[in-house]
Coordinates of C-alpha atoms in Angstrom, one line a residue:
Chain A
X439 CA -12.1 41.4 -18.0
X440 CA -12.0 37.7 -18.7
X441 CA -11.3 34.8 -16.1
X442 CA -9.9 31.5 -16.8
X443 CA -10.9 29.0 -14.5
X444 CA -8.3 25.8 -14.4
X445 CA -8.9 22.9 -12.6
X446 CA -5.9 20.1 -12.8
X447 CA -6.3 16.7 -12.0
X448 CA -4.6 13.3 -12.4
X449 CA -7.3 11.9 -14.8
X450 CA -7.9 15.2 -16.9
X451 CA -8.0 19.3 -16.9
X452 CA -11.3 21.4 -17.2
X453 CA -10.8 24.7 -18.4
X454 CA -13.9 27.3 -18.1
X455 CA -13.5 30.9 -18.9
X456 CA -15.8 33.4 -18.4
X457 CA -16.6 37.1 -19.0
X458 CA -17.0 40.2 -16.5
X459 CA -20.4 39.5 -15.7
X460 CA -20.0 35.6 -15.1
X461 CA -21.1 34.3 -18.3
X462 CA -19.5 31.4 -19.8
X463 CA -17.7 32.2 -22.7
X464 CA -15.8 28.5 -23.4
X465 CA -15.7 25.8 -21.5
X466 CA -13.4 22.4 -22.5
X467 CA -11.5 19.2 -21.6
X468 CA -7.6 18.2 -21.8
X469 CA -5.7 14.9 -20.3
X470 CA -4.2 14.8 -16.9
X471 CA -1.6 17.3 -15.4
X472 CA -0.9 16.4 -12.0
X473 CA 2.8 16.4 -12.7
X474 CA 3.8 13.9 -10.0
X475 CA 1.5 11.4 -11.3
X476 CA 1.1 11.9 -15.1
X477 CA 5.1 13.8 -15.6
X478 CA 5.6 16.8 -16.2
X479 CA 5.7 16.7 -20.2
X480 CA 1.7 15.2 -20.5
X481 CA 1.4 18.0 -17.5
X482 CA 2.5 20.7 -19.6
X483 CA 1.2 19.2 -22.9
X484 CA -2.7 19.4 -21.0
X485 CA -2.3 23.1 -20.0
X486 CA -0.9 24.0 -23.3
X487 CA -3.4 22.3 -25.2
X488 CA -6.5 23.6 -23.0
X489 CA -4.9 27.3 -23.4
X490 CA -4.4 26.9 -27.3
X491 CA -8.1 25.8 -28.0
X492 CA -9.5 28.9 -26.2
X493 CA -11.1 32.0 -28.6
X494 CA -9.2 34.5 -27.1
X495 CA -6.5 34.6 -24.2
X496 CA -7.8 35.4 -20.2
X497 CA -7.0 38.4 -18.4
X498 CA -6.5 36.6 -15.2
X499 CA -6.1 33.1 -14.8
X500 CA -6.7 30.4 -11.6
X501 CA -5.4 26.9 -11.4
X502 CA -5.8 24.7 -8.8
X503 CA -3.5 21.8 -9.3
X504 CA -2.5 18.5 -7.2
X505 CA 0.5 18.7 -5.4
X506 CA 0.8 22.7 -5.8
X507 CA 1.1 22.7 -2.1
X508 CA 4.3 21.8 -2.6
X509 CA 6.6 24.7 -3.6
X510 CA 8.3 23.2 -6.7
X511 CA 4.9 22.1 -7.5
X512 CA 3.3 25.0 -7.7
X513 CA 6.6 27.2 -9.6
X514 CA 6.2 24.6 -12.2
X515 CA 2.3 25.0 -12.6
X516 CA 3.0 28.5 -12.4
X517 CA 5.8 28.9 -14.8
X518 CA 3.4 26.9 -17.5
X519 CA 0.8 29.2 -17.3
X520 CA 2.8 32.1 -17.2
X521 CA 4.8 31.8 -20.4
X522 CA 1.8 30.3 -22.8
X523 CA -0.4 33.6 -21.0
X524 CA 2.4 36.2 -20.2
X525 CA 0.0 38.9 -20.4
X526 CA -2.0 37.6 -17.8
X527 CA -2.3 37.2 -13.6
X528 CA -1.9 34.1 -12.5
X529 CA -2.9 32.5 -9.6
X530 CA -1.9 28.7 -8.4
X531 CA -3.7 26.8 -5.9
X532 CA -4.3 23.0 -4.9
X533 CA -6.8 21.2 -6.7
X534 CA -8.4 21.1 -3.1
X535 CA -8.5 24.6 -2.1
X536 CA -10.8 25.8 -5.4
X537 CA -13.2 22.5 -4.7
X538 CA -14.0 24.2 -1.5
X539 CA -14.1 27.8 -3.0
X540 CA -16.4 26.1 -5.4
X541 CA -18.4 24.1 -2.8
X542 CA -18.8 26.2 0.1
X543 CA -17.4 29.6 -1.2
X544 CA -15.4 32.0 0.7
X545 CA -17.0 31.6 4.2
X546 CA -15.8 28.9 7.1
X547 CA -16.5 25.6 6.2
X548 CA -15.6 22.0 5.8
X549 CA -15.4 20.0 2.2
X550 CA -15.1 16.1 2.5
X551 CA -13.9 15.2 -1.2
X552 CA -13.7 11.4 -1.8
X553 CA -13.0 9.4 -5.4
X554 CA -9.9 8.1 -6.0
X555 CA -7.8 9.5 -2.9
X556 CA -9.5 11.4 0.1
X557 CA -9.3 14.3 1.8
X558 CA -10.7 17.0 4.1
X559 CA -10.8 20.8 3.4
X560 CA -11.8 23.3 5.8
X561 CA -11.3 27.5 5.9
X562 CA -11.2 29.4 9.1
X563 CA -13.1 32.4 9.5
X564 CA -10.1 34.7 9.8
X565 CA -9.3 32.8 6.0
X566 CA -6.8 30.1 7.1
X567 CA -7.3 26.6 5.3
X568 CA -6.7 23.6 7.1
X569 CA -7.1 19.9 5.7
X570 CA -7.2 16.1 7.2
X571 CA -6.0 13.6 4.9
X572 CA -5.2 13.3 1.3
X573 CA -1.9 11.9 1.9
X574 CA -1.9 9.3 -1.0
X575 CA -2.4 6.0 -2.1
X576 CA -0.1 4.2 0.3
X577 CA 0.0 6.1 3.7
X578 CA -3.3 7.8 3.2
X579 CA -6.5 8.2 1.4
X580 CA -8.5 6.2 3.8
X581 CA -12.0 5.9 2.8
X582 CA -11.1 6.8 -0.6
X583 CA -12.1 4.4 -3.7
X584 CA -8.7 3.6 -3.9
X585 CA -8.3 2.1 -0.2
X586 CA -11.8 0.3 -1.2
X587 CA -10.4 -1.3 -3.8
X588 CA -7.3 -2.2 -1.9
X589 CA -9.9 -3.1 0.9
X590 CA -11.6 -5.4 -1.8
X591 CA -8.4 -7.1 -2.8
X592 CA -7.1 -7.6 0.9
X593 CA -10.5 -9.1 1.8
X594 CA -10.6 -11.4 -1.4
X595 CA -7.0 -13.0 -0.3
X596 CA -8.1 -13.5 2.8
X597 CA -11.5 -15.0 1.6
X598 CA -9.5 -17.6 -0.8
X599 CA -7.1 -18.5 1.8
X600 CA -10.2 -19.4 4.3
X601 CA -12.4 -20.7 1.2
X602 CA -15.1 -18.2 2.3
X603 CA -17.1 -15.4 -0.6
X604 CA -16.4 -17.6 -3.7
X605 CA -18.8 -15.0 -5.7
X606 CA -16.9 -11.5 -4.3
X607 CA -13.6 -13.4 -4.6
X608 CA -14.7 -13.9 -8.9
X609 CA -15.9 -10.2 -8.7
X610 CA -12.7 -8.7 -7.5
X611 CA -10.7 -10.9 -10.2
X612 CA -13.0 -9.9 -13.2
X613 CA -12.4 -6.5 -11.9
X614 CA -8.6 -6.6 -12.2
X615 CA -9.1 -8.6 -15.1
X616 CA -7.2 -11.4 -13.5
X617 CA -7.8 -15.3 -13.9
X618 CA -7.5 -15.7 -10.1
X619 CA -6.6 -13.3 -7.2
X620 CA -3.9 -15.0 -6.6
X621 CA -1.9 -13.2 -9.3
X622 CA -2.6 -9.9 -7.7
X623 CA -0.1 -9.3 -6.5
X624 CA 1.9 -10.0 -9.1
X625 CA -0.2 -7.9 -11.3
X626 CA 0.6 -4.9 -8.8
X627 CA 4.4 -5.5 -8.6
X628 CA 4.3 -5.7 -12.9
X629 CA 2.6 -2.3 -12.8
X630 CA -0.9 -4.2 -14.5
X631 CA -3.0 -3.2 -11.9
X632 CA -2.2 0.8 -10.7
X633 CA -4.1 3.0 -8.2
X634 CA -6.7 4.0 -11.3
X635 CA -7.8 -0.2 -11.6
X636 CA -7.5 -0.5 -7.6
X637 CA -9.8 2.5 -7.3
X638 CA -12.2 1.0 -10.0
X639 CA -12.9 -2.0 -8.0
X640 CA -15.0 0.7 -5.7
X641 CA -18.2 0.9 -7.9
X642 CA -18.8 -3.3 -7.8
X643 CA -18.7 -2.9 -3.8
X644 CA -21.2 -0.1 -3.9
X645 CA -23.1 -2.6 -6.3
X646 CA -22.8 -5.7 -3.7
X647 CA -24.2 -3.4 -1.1
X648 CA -25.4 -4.8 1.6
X649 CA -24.0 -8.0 1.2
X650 CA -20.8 -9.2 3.2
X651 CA -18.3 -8.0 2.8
X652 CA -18.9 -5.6 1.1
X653 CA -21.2 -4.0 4.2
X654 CA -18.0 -3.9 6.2
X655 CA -15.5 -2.4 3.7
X656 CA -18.4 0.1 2.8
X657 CA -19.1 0.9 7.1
X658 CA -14.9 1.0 7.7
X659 CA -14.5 3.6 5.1
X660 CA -17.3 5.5 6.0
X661 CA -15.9 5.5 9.3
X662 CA -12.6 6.7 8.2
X663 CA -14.2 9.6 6.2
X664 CA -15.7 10.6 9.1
X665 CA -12.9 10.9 11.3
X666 CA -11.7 13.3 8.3
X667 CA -14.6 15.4 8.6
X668 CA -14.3 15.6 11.9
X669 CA -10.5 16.2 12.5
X670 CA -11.7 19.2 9.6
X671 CA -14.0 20.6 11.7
X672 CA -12.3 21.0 14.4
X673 CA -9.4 22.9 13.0
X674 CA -12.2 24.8 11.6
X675 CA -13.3 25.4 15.2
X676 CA -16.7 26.2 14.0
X677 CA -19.4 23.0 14.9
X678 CA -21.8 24.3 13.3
X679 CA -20.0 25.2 9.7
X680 CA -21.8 24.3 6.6
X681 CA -20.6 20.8 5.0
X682 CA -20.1 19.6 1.6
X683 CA -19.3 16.2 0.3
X684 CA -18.1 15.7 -3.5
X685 CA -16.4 12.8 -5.7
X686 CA -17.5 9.6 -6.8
X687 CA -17.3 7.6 -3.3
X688 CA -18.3 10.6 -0.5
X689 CA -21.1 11.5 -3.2
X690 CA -22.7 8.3 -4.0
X691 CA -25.8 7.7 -2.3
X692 CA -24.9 4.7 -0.2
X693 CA -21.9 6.6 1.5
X694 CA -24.0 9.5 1.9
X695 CA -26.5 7.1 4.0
X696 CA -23.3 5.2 5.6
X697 CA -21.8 8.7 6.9
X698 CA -24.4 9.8 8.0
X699 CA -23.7 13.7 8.1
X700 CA -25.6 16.5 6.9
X701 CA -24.0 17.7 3.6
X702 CA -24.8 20.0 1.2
X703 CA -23.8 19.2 -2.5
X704 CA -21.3 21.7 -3.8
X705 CA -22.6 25.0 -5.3
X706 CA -20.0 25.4 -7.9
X707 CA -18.0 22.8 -9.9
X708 CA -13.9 23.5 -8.7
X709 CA -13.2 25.2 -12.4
X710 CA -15.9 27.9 -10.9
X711 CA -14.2 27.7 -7.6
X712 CA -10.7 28.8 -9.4
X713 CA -12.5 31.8 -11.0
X714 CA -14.7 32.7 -8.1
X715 CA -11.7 32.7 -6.3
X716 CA -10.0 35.1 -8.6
X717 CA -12.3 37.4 -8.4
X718 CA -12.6 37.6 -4.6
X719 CA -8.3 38.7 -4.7
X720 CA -9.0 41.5 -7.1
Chain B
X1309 CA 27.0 -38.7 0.4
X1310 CA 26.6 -34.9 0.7
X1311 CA 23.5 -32.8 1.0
X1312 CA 23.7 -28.8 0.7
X1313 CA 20.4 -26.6 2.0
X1314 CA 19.8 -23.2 0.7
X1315 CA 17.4 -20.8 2.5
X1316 CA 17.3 -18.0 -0.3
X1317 CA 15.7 -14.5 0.9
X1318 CA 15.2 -10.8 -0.4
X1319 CA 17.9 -9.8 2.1
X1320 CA 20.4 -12.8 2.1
X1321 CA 21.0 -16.3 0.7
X1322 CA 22.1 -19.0 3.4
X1323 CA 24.1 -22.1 2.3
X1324 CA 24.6 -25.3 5.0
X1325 CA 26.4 -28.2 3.7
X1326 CA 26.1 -31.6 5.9
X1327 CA 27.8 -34.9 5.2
X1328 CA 26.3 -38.1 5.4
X1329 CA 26.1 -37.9 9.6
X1330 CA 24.6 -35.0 9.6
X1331 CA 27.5 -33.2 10.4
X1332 CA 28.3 -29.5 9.1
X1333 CA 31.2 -29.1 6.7
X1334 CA 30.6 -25.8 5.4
X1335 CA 28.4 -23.0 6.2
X1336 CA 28.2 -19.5 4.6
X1337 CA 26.1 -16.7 3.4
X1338 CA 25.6 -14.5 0.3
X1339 CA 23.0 -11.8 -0.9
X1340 CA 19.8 -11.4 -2.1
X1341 CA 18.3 -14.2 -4.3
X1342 CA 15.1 -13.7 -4.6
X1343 CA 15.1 -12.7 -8.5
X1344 CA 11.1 -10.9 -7.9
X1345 CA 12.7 -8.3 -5.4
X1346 CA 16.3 -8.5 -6.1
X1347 CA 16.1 -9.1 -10.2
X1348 CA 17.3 -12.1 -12.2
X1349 CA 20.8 -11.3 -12.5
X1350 CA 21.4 -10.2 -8.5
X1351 CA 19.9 -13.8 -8.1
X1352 CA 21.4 -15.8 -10.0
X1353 CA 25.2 -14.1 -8.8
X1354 CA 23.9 -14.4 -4.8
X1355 CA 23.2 -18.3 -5.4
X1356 CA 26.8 -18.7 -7.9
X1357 CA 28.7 -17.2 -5.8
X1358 CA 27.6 -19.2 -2.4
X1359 CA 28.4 -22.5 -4.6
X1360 CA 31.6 -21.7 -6.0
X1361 CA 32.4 -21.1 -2.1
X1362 CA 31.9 -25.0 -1.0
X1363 CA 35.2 -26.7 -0.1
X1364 CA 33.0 -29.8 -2.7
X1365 CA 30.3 -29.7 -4.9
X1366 CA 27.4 -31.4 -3.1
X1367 CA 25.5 -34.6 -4.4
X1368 CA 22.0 -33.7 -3.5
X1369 CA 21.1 -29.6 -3.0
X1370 CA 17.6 -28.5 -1.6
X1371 CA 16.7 -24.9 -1.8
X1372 CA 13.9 -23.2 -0.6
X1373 CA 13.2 -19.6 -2.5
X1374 CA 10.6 -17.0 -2.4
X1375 CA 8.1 -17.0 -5.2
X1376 CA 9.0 -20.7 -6.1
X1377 CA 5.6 -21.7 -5.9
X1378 CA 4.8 -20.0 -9.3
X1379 CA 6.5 -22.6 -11.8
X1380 CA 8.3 -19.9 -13.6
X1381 CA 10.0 -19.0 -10.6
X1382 CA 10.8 -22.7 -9.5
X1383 CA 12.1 -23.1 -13.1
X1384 CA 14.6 -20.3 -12.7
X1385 CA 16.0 -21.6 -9.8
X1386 CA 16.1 -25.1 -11.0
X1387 CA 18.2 -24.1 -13.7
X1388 CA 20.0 -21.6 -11.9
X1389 CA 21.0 -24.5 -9.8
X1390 CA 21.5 -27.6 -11.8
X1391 CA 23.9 -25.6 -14.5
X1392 CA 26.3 -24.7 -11.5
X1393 CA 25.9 -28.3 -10.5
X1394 CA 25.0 -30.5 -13.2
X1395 CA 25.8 -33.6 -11.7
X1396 CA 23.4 -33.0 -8.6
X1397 CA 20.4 -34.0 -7.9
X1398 CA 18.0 -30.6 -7.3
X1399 CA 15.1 -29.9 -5.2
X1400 CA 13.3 -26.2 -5.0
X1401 CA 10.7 -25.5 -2.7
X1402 CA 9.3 -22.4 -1.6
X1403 CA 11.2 -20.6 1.3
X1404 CA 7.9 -21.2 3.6
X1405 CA 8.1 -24.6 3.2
X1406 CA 11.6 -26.0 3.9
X1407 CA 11.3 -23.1 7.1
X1408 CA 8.4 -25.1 7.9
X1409 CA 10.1 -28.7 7.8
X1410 CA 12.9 -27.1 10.0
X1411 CA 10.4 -25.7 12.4
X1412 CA 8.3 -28.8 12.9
X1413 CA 9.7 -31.3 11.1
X1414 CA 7.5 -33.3 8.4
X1415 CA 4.6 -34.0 11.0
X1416 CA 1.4 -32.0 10.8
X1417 CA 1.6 -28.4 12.2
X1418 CA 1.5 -24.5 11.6
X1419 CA 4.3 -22.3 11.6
X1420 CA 3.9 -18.7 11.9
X1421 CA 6.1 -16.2 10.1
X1422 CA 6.3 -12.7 10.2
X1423 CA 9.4 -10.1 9.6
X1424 CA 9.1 -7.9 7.1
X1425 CA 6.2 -9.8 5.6
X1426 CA 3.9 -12.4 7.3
X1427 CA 2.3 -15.9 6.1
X1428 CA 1.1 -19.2 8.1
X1429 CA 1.9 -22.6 6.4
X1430 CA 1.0 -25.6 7.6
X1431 CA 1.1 -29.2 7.2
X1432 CA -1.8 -31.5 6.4
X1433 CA -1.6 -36.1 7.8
X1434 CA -1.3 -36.5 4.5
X1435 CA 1.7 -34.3 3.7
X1436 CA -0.4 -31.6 1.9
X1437 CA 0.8 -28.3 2.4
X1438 CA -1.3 -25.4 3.1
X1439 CA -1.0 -21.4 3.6
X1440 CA -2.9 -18.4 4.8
X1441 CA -1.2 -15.4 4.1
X1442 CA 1.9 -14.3 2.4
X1443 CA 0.5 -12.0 -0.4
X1444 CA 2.9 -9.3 -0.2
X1445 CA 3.3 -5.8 1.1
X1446 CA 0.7 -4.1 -1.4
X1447 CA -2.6 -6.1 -0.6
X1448 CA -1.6 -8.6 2.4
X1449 CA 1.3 -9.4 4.9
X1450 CA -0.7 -8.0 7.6
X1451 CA 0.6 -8.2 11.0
X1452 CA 4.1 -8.0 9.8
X1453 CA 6.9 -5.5 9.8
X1454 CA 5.6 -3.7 6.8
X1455 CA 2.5 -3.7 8.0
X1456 CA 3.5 -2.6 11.5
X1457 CA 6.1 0.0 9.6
X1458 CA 2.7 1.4 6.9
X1459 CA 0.7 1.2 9.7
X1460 CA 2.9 3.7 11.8
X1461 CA 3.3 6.2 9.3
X1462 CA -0.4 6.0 8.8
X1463 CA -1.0 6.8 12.5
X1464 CA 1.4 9.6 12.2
X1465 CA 0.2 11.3 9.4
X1466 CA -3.2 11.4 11.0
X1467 CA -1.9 12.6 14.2
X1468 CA 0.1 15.1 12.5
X1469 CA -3.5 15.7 11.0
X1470 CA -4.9 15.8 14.2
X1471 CA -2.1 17.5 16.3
X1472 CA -1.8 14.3 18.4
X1473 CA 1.6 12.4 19.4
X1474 CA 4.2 14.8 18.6
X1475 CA 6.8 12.2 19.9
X1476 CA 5.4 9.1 18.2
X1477 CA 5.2 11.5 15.2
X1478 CA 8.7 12.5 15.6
X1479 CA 9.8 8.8 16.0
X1480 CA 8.3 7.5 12.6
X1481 CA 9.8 10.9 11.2
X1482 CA 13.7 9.7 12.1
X1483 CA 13.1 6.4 11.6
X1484 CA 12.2 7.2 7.7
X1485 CA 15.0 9.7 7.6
X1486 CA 13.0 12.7 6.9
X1487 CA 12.6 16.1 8.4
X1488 CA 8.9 16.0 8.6
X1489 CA 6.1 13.5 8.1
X1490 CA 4.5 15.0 5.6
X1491 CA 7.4 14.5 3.1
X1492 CA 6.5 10.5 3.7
X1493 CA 4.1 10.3 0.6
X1494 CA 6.7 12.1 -2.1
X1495 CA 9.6 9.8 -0.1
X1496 CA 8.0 6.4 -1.4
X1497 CA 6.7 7.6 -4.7
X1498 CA 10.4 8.9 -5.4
X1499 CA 11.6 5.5 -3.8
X1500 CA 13.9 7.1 -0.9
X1501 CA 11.2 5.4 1.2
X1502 CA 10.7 1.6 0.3
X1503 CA 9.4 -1.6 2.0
X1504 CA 12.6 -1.9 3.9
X1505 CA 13.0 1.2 5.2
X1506 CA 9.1 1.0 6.2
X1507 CA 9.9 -2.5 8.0
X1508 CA 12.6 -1.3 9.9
X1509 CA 10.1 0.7 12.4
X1510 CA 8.6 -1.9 13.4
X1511 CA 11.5 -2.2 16.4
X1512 CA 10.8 1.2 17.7
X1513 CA 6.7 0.4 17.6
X1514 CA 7.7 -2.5 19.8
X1515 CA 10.7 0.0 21.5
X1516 CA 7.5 2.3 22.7
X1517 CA 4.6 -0.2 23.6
X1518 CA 3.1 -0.4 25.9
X1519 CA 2.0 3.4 25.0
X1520 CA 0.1 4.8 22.2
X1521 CA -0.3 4.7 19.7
X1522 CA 2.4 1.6 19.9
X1523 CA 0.0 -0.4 21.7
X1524 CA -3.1 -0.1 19.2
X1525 CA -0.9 -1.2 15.9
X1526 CA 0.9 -4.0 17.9
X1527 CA -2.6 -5.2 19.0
X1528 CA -4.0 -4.8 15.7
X1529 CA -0.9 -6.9 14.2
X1530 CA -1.4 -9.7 16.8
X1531 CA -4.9 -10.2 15.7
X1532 CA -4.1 -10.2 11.9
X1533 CA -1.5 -12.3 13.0
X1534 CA -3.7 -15.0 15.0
X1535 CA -6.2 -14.8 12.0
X1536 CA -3.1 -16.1 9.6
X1537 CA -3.1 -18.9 12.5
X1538 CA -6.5 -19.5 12.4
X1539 CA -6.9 -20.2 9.0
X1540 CA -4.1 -22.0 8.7
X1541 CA -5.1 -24.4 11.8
X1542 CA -8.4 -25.4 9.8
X1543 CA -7.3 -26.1 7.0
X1544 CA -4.4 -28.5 8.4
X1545 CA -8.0 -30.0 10.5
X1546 CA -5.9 -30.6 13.5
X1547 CA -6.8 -28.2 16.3
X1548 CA -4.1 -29.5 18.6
X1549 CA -1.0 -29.6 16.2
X1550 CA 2.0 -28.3 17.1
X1551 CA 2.4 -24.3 16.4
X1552 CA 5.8 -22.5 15.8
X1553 CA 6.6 -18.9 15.3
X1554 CA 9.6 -17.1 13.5
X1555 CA 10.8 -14.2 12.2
X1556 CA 11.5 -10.7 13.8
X1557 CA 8.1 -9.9 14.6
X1558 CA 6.4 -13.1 15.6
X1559 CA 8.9 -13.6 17.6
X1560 CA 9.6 -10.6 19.2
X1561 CA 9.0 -11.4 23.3
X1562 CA 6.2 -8.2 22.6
X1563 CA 4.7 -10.0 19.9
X1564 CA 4.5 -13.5 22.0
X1565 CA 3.0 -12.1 25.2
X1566 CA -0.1 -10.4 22.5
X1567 CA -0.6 -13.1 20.3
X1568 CA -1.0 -15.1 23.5
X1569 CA -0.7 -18.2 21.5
X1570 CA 1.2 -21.7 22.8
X1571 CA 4.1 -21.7 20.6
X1572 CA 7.4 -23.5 20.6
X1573 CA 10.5 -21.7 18.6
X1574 CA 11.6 -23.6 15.5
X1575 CA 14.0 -26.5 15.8
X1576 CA 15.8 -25.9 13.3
X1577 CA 17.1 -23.3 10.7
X1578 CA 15.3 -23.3 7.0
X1579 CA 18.4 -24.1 5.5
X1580 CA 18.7 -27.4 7.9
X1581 CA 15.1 -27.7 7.1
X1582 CA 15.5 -27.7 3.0
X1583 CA 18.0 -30.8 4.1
X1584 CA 15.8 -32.3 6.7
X1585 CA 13.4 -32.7 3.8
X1586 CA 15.7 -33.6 1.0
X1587 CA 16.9 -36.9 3.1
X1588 CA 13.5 -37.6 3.6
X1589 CA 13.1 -37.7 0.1
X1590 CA 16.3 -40.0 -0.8

């Protein structure tokens, strides 16, 4: 019996399939297909693609997609996979959920996932999943390399208006690409700087590190990531639960010193969440 | 001779038309005009449609407009203006500075705003102006009602994280419209939610201070607001000049009493203020 492991994401899809005893049998890359951010055409266009370059068709498929929360989210994820594959089972499930499957596995836990938006995922023992966060872009994701960014560009403004941080006010602009910070906003309204360049901005504040201010956008977020681990945990209601960290901003080495928790880094990549996770309903 | 003032918003376009006494002959109001927000064509009819409405076409006209610092903007407007009236003479200033010059007057000062979005101008001895502030609703207008109205649905989604304020959760819930909080993400990417509509809870933050989670954003948005001041002080290098606030927020008796700053209201109207200055440029 053959697994396809699926995991969906707003920047691109990783497909993995395996064999009955675990053993990778393909393993390959499409464009996004989180439908509320990419559409649902390039959505549907990823899956399909992924699907059509596999050697042979899965028994039992597992995606975890953005947004499948959501019950027209997840029919539509579901709908794609079952008419390219209608042979197989298919299972749908946030992109979240099969990170932690893949992180922690299938016991009680908490998984802090922060790149481009933020949130935390945590599973009961009796199975239940709760989460803190993840919200999006412009009520949420505190922490996240998005809200950094915004952090960055916020804290540049400022900075010009009060003449202070000439050199971080020049690295945010070369960032956005912009001739002064000024036209950010501008650029935002336009649609020339989205949540991706925003987000970007993340790695040069790692880079300025310890330097003001980037010190204090780096400490704020870290402190907002915490409180997500912590409102995690206890809905968890289990202290003591292992902890994971994952993405580009909770994993970096500076956050990890700046959170100070102690994490484990995840056992499995999501795509080997999604299959594990198959497994464990058969 | 006659002089017309125009005090051109994203929500409405004031006209006041004074003779040579100073007296009023007409005054009357339109719709949006500021073409960023509102578009070019919604702009141009809020700004037609107030001059075909004057009882006489007046010899000098003065209008202050959002955005008209950027000389693309100021050139739309100046057209927009001297077509209709091509036998007037035109002045366009930004809609922070003729507010200013009807707030204080042209002496050296700082005027807080803050409604919907927040900047401090100010006014230099030597009749430079200067600003701290103002960048938008994406990366700046802290303090104001955006920020206040973001700010709540923040708060909420992490208390309905957290299982925290079910009231103040509730509040933010009907004030957006929506059945639950969680629908607040998918309500501004689809645009049912937008900076308005986010504004507008500001009131019922200030409706439920002095408790919480009311108290901490309002106190959080006094300090970004006295920062705005701050800034704005030094760089006019006066530390005693006169200070004014206007708009919803900064002038909300709330808002007063937590700024804690000595403030006078404005003397005038920014559509008196656009004529204020344009007779002091005759």
């Amino acid at each position: 019996m053959t697994v396809l492991g699926i995991d969906g994401g707003g920047s691109k899809t990783k497909f993995l399939l395996e064999d009955d005893n675990g053993l990778e049998i393909a393993r390959l890359e499409t464009g996004p297909s989180n439908w509320l951010s990419a559409g649902a055409a390039a959505a549907r266009e990823s899956i399909l693609e992924g699907l059509s370059q596999l050697p042979e068709p899965p028994d039992v498929v597992c995606g975890g997609f953005a947004g499948a929360g959501r019950p027209e989210s997840a029919a539509f994820y579901r709908d794609c996979l079952q008419q390219a594959l209608p042979r197989a089972r298919v299972l749908v499930e946030t992109d979240a959920f099969i990170a932690y499957i893949g992180a922690i596995g299938i016991r009680p836990g908490v998984l802090l996932i922060a790149g481009t938006g933020s949130i935390a995922v945590g599973r009961r023992e009796d199975g239940f999943m709760v989460r803190a966060g993840g919200w999006g872009p412009y009520f949420g994701d505190e922490g996240s390399g998005h809200w950094i960014g915004r952090e960055a560009v916020r804290t540049a403004l400022r900075a010009y208006d009060a003449g202070e941080f000439p050199e971080f006010v020049s690295a945010v602009e070369r960032g956005l690409g912009l001739r002064s910070i000024t036209d950010a906003p501008l650029a935002w309204r336009k649609g020339n700087a989205d949540v991706r360049l925003v987000a970007s901005l993340a790695e040069s504040i790692f880079q300025q590190y310890p330097a003001e201010p980037a010190n204090r956008i780096l400490n704020e977020a870290a402190a907002h990531l915490r409180t997500l681990v912590e409102t995690a945990v206890r809905k968890v209601g289990a202290p003591a639960c292992p902890l994971s960290v994952a993405g580009s901003v909770a994993a970096h080495p500076i956050m990890q010193k700046l959170l100070g928790l102690s994490a484990s880094p995840p056992q499995h990549p999501p795509e080997r969440g999604a299959i594990i996770w198959a497994r464990s309903t058969l």
